[in-house]
PDB file of C-alpha atoms in Angstrom:
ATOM      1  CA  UNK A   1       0.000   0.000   0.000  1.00 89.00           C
ATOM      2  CA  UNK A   2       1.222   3.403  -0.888  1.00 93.00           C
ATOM      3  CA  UNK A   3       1.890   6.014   1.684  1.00 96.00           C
ATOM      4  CA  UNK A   4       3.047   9.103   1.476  1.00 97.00           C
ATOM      5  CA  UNK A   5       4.858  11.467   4.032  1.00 97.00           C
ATOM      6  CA  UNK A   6       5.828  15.034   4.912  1.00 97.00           C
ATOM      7  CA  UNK A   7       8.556  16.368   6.965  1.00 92.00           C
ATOM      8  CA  UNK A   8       8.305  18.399   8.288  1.00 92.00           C
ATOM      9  CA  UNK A   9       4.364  19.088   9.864  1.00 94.00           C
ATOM     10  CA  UNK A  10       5.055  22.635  10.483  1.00 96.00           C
ATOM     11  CA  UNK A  11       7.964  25.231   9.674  1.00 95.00           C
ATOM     12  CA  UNK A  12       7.962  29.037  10.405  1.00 97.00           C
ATOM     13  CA  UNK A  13      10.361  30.794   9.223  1.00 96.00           C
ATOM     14  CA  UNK A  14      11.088  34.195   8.416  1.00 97.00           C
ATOM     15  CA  UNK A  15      10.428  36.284   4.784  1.00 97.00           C
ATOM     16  CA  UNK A  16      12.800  36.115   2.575  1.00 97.00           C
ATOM     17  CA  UNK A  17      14.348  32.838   3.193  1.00 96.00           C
ATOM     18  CA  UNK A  18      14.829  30.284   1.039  1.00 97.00           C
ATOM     19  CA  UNK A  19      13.431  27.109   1.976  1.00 95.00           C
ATOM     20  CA  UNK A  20      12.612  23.162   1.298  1.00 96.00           C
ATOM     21  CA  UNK A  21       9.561  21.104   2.079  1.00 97.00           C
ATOM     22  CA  UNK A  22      10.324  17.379   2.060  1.00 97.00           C
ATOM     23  CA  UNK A  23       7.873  14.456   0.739  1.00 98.00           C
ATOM     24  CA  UNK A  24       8.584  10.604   0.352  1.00 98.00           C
ATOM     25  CA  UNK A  25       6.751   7.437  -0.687  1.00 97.00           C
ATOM     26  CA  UNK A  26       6.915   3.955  -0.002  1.00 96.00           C
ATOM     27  CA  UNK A  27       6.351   2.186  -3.630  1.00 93.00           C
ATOM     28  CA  UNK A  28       8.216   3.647  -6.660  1.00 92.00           C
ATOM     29  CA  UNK A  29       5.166   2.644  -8.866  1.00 92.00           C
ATOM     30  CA  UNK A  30       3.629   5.998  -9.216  1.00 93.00           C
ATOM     31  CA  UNK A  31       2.697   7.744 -12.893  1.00 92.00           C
ATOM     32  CA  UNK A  32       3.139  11.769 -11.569  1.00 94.00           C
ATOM     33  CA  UNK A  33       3.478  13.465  -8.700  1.00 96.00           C
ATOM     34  CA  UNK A  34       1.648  16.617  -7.798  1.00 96.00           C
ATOM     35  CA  UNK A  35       2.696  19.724  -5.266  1.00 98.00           C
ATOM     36  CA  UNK A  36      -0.741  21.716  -3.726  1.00 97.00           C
ATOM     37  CA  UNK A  37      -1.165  24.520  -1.911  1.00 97.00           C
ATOM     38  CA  UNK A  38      -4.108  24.858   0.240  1.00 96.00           C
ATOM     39  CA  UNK A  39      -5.067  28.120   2.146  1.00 95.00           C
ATOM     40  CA  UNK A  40      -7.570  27.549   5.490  1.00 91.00           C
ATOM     41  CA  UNK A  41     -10.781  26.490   4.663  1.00 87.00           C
ATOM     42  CA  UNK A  42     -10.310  25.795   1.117  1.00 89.00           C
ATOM     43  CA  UNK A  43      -9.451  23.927  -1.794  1.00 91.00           C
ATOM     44  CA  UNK A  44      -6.476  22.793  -3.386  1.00 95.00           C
ATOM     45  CA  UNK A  45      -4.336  24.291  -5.855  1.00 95.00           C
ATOM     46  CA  UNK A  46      -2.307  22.646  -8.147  1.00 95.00           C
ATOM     47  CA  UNK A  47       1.160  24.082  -8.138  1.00 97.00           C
ATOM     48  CA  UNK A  48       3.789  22.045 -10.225  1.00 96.00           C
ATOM     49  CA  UNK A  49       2.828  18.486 -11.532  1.00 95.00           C
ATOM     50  CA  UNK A  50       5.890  16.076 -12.286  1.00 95.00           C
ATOM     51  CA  UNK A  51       5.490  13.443 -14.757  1.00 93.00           C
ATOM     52  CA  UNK A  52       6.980   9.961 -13.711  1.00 92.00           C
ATOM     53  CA  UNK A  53       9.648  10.171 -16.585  1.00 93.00           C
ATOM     54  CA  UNK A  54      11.091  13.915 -15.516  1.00 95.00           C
ATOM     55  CA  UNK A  55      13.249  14.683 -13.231  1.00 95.00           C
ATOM     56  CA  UNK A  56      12.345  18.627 -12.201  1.00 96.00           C
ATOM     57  CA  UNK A  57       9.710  21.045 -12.756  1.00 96.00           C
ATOM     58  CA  UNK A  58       9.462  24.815 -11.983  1.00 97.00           C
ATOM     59  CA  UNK A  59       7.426  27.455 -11.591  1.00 96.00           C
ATOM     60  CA  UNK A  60       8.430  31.251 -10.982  1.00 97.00           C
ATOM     61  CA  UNK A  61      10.194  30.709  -7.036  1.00 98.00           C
ATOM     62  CA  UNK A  62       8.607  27.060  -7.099  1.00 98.00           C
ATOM     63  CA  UNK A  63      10.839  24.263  -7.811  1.00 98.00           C
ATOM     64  CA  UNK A  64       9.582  20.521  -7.727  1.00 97.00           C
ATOM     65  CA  UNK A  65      12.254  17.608  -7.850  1.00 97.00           C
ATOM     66  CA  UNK A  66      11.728  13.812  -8.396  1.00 97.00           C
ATOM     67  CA  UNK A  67      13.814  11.264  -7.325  1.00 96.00           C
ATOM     68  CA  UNK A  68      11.636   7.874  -8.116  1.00 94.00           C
ATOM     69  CA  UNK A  69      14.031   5.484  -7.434  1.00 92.00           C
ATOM     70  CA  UNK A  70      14.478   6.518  -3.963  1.00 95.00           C
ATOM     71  CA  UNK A  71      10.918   7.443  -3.178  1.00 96.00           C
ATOM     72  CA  UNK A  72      11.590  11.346  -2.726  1.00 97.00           C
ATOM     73  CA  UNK A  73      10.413  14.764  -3.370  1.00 98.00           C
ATOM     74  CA  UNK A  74      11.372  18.409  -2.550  1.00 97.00           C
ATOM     75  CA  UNK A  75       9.615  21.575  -2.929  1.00 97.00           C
ATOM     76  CA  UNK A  76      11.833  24.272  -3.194  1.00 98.00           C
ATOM     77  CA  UNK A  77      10.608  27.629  -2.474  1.00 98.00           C
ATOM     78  CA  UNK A  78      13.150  30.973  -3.136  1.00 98.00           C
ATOM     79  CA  UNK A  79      12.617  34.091  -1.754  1.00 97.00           C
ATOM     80  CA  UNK A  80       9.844  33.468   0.481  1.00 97.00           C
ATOM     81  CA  UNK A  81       7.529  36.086   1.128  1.00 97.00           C
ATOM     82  CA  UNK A  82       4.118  36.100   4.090  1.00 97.00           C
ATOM     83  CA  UNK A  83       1.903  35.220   1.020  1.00 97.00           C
ATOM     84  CA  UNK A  84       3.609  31.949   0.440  1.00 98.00           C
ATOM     85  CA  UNK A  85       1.991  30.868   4.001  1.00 98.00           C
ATOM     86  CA  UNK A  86      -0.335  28.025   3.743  1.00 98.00           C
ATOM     87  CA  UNK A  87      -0.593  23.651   3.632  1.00 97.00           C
ATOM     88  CA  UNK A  88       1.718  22.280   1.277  1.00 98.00           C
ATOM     89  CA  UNK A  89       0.702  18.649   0.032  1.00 98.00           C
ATOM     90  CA  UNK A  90       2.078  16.270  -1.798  1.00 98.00           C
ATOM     91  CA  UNK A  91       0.257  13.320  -3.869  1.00 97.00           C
ATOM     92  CA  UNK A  92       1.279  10.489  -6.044  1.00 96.00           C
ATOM     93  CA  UNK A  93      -0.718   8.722  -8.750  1.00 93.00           C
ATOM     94  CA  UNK A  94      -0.484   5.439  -8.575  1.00 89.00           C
ATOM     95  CA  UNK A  95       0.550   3.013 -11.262  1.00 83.00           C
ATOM     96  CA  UNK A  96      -2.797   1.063 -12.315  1.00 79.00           C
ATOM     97  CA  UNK A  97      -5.136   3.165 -10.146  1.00 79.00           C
ATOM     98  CA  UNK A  98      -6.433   6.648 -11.302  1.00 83.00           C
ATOM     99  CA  UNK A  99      -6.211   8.170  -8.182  1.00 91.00           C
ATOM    100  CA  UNK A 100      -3.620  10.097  -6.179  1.00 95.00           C
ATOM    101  CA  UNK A 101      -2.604   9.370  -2.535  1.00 97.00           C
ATOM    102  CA  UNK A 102      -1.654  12.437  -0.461  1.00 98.00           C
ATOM    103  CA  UNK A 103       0.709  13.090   2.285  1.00 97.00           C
ATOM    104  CA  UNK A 104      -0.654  14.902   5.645  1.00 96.00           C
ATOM    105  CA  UNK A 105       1.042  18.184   3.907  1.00 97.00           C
ATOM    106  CA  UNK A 106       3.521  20.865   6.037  1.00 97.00           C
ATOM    107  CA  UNK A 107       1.891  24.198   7.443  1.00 97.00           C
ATOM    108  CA  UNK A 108       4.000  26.990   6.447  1.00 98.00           C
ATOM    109  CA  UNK A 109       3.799  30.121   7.643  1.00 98.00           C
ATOM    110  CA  UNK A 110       6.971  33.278   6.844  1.00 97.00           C
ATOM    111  CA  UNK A 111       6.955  35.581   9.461  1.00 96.00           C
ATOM    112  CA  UNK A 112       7.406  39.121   7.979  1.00 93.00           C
TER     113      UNK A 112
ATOM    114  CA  UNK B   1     -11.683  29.749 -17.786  1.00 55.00           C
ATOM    115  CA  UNK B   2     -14.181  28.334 -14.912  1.00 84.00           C
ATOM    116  CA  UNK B   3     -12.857  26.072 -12.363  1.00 94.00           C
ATOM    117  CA  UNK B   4     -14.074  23.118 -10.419  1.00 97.00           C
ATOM    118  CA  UNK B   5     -17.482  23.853  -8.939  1.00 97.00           C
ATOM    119  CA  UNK B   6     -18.752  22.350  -5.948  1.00 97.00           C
ATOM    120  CA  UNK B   7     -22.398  22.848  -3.852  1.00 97.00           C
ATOM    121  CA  UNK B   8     -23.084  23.824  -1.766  1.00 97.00           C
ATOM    122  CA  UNK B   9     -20.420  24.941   0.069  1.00 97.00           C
ATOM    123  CA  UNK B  10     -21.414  24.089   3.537  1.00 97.00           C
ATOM    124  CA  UNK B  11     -24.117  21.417   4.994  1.00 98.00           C
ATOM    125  CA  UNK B  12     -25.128  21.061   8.571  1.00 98.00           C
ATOM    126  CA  UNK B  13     -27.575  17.893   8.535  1.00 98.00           C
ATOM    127  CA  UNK B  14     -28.709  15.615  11.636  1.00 97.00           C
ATOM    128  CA  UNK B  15     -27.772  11.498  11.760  1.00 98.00           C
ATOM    129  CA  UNK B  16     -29.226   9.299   9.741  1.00 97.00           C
ATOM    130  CA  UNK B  17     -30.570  11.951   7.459  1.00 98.00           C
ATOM    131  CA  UNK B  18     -29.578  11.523   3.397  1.00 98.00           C
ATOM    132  CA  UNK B  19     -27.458  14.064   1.821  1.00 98.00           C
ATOM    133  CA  UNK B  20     -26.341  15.053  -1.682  1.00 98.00           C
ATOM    134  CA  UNK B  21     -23.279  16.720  -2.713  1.00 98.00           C
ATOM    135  CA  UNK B  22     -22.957  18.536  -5.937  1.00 98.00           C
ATOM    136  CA  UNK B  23     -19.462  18.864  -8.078  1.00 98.00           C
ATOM    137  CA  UNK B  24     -19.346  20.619 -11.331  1.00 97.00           C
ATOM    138  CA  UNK B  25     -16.234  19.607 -13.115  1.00 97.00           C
ATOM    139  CA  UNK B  26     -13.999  21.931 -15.978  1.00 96.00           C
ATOM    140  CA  UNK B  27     -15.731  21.626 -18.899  1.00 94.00           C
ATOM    141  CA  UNK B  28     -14.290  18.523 -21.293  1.00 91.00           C
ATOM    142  CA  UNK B  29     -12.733  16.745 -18.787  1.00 93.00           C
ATOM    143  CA  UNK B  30     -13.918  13.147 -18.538  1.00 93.00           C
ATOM    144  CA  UNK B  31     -12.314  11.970 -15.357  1.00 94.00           C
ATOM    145  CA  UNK B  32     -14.043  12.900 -12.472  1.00 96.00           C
ATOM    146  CA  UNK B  33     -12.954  12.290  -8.818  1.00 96.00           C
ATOM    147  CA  UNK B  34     -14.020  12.623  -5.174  1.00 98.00           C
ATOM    148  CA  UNK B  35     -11.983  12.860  -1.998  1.00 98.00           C
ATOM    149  CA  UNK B  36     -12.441  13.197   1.479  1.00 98.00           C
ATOM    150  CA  UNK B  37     -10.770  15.150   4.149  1.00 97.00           C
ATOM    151  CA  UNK B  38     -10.835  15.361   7.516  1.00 95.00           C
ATOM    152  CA  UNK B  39      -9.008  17.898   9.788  1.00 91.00           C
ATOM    153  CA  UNK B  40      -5.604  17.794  10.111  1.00 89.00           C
ATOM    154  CA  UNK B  41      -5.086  14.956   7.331  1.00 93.00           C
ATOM    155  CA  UNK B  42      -4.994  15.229   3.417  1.00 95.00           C
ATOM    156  CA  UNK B  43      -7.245  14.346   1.295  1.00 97.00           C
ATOM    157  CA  UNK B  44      -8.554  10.198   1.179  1.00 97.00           C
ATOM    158  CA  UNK B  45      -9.217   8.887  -2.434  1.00 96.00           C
ATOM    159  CA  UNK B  46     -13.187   8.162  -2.205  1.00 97.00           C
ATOM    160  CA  UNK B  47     -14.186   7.074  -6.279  1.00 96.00           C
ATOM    161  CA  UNK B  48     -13.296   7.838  -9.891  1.00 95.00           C
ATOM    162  CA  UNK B  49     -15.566   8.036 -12.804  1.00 94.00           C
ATOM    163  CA  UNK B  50     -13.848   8.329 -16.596  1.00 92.00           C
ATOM    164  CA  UNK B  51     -17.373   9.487 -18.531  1.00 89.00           C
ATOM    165  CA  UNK B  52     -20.202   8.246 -16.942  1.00 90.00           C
ATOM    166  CA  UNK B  53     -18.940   5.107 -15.164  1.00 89.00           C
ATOM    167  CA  UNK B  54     -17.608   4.522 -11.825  1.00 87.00           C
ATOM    168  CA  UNK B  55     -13.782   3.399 -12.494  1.00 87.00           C
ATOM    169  CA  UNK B  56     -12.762   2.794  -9.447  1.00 92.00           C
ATOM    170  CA  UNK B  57     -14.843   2.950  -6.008  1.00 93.00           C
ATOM    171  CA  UNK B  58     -12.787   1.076  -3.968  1.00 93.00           C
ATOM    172  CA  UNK B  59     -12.485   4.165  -1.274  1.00 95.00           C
ATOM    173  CA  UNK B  60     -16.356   4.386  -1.081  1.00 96.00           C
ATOM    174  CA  UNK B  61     -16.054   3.292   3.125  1.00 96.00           C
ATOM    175  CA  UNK B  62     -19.477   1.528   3.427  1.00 95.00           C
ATOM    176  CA  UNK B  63     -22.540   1.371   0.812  1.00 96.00           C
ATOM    177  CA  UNK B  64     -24.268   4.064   2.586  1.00 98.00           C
ATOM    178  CA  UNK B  65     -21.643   6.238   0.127  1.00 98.00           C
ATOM    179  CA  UNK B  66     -23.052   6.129  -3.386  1.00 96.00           C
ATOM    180  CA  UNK B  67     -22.013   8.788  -6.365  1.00 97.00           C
ATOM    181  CA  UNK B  68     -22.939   9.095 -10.033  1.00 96.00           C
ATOM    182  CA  UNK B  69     -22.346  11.121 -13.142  1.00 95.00           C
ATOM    183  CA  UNK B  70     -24.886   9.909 -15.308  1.00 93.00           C
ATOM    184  CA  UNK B  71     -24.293  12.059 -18.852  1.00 92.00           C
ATOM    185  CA  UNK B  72     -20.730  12.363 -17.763  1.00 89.00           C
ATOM    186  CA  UNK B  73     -20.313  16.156 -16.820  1.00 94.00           C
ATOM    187  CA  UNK B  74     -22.056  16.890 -13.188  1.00 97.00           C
ATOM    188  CA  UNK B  75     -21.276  14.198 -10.462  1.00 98.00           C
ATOM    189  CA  UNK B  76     -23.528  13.835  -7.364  1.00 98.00           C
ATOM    190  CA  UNK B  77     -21.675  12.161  -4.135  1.00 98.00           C
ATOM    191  CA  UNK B  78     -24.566  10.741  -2.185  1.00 98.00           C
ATOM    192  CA  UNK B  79     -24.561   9.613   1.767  1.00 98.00           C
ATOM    193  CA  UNK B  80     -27.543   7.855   3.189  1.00 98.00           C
ATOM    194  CA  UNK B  81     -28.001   7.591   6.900  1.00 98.00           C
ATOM    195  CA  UNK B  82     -25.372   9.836   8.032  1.00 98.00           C
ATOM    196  CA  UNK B  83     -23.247   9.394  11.002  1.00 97.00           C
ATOM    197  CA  UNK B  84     -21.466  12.213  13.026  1.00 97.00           C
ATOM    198  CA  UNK B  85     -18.085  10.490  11.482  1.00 96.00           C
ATOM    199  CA  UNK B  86     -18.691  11.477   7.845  1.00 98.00           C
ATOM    200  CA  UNK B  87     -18.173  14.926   8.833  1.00 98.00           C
ATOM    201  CA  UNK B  88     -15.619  16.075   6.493  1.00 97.00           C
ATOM    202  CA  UNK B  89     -14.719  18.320   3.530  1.00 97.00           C
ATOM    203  CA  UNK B  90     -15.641  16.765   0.648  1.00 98.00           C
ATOM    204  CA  UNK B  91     -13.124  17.320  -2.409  1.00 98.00           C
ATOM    205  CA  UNK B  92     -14.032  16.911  -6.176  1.00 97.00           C
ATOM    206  CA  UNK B  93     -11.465  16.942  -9.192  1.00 96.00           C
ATOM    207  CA  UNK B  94     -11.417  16.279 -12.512  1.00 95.00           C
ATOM    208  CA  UNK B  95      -8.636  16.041 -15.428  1.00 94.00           C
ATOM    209  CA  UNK B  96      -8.297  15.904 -19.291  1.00 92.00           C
ATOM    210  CA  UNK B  97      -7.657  12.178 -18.878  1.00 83.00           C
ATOM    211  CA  UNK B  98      -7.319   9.403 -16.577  1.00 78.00           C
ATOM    212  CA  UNK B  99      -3.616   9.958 -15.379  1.00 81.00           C
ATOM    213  CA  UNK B 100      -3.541  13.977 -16.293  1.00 86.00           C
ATOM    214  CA  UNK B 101      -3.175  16.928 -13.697  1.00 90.00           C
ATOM    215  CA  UNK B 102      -5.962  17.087 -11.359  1.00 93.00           C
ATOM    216  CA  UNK B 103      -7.581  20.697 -10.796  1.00 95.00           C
ATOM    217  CA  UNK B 104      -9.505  20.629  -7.478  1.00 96.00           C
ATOM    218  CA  UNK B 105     -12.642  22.486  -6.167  1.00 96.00           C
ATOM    219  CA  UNK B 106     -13.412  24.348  -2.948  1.00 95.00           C
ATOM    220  CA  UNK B 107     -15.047  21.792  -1.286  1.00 97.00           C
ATOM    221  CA  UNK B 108     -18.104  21.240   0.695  1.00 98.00           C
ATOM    222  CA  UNK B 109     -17.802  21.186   4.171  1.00 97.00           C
ATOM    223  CA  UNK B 110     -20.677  18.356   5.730  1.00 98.00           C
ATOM    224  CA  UNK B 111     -21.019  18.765   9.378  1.00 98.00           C
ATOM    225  CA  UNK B 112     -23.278  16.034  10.740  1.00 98.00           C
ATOM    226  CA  UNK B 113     -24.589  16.702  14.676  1.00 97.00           C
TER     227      UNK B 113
END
């Protein structure tokens, strides 16, 4: 069974900083990997999405690694700034399943 | 373009009354999904429809849960008999195809007292 986890729960840390939000997964079978952002009391946006057969994806001070082999992802976030505060989650599709399985995300907040 | 839609937004309802959750996926997109998520914890894989039909329903957690999408655009996620446990944001997606990007709604929020 896939699971997926994020280290760490919480950070705070202050504006400005340049920082790195960790994910792994047990089983290497996965199709893509997706990086959300959720803000209190609602949805989820998508942020970067990382095909199975890349390595890296970014997006403006957002930058998504893959590392299949050894069942990791990092979120790399430059410059930080109060705005980027929120629930970062991670989820993998699964390999024969449509469906993705999430990680219990990190609550970031950047202190101004 | 218009997003995921989801209503309605909030529901307060009393056990063991039935409930019905509406999600309005981005137009053209034939896979349709529903999560669950309790607080604290990220979102639980519930069912998956590509068009009309129910792919996958293997994280439907009894057969009080029920959801369809019968011409293949609006889903209904349907909960008979509901217990104060279900209480939950419920999450629909939907994608291009089967193992594309997911784009996400807002939610309903189903409090059951």
């Amino acid at each position: 069974k896939q699971e997926v986890t994020q280290i760490p729960a919480a950070l705070s840390v202050p504006e400005g900083e340049n920082l790195v939000l960790n994910c792994s997964f047990t089983d290497s079978a996965i199709y893509n990997l997706q990086w959300f952002r959720q803000d209190p009391g609602k949805g989820l946006t998508s942020l970067l999405l990382i095909q199975s057969s890349q390595r890296e994806q970014t997006s403006g001070r957002l930058n998504a690694s893959l590392d299949k082999s050894s069942g990791r992802s990092t979120l790399y976030i430059a410059a930080s700034q109060p705005g980027d505060s929120a629930t970062y989650l991670c989820a993998v599709g699964i390999q024969g399943a449509q469906k993705l399985v999430f990680g219990q995300g990190t609550r970031l907040t950047i202190n101004p | 373009g218009a997003g995921v839609s989801q209503t309605p937004s909030n529901k307060v309802t009393e056990k063991g009354k039935y409930v019905e959750l509406r999600c309005d996926p981005i137009s053209g997109h034939t896979a349709l999904y529903w999560y669950r998520q309790s607080l604290g914890q990220g979102p639980e894989f519930l069912i998956y429809f590509q068009g009309t039909g129910a792919a996958d329903d293997s994280g439907l957690p009894n057969d009080r849960f029920f959801a369809v999408r019968p011409e293949g655009s609006v889903s209904t996620l349907k909960i008979q008999r509901t217990e104060r446990g279900d209480s939950a944001v419920y999450l629909c997606a939907s994608s291009t195809t089967s193992f594309g990007e997911q784009f996400f709604g807002p939610g309903t929020r189903l409090t059951v007292l």
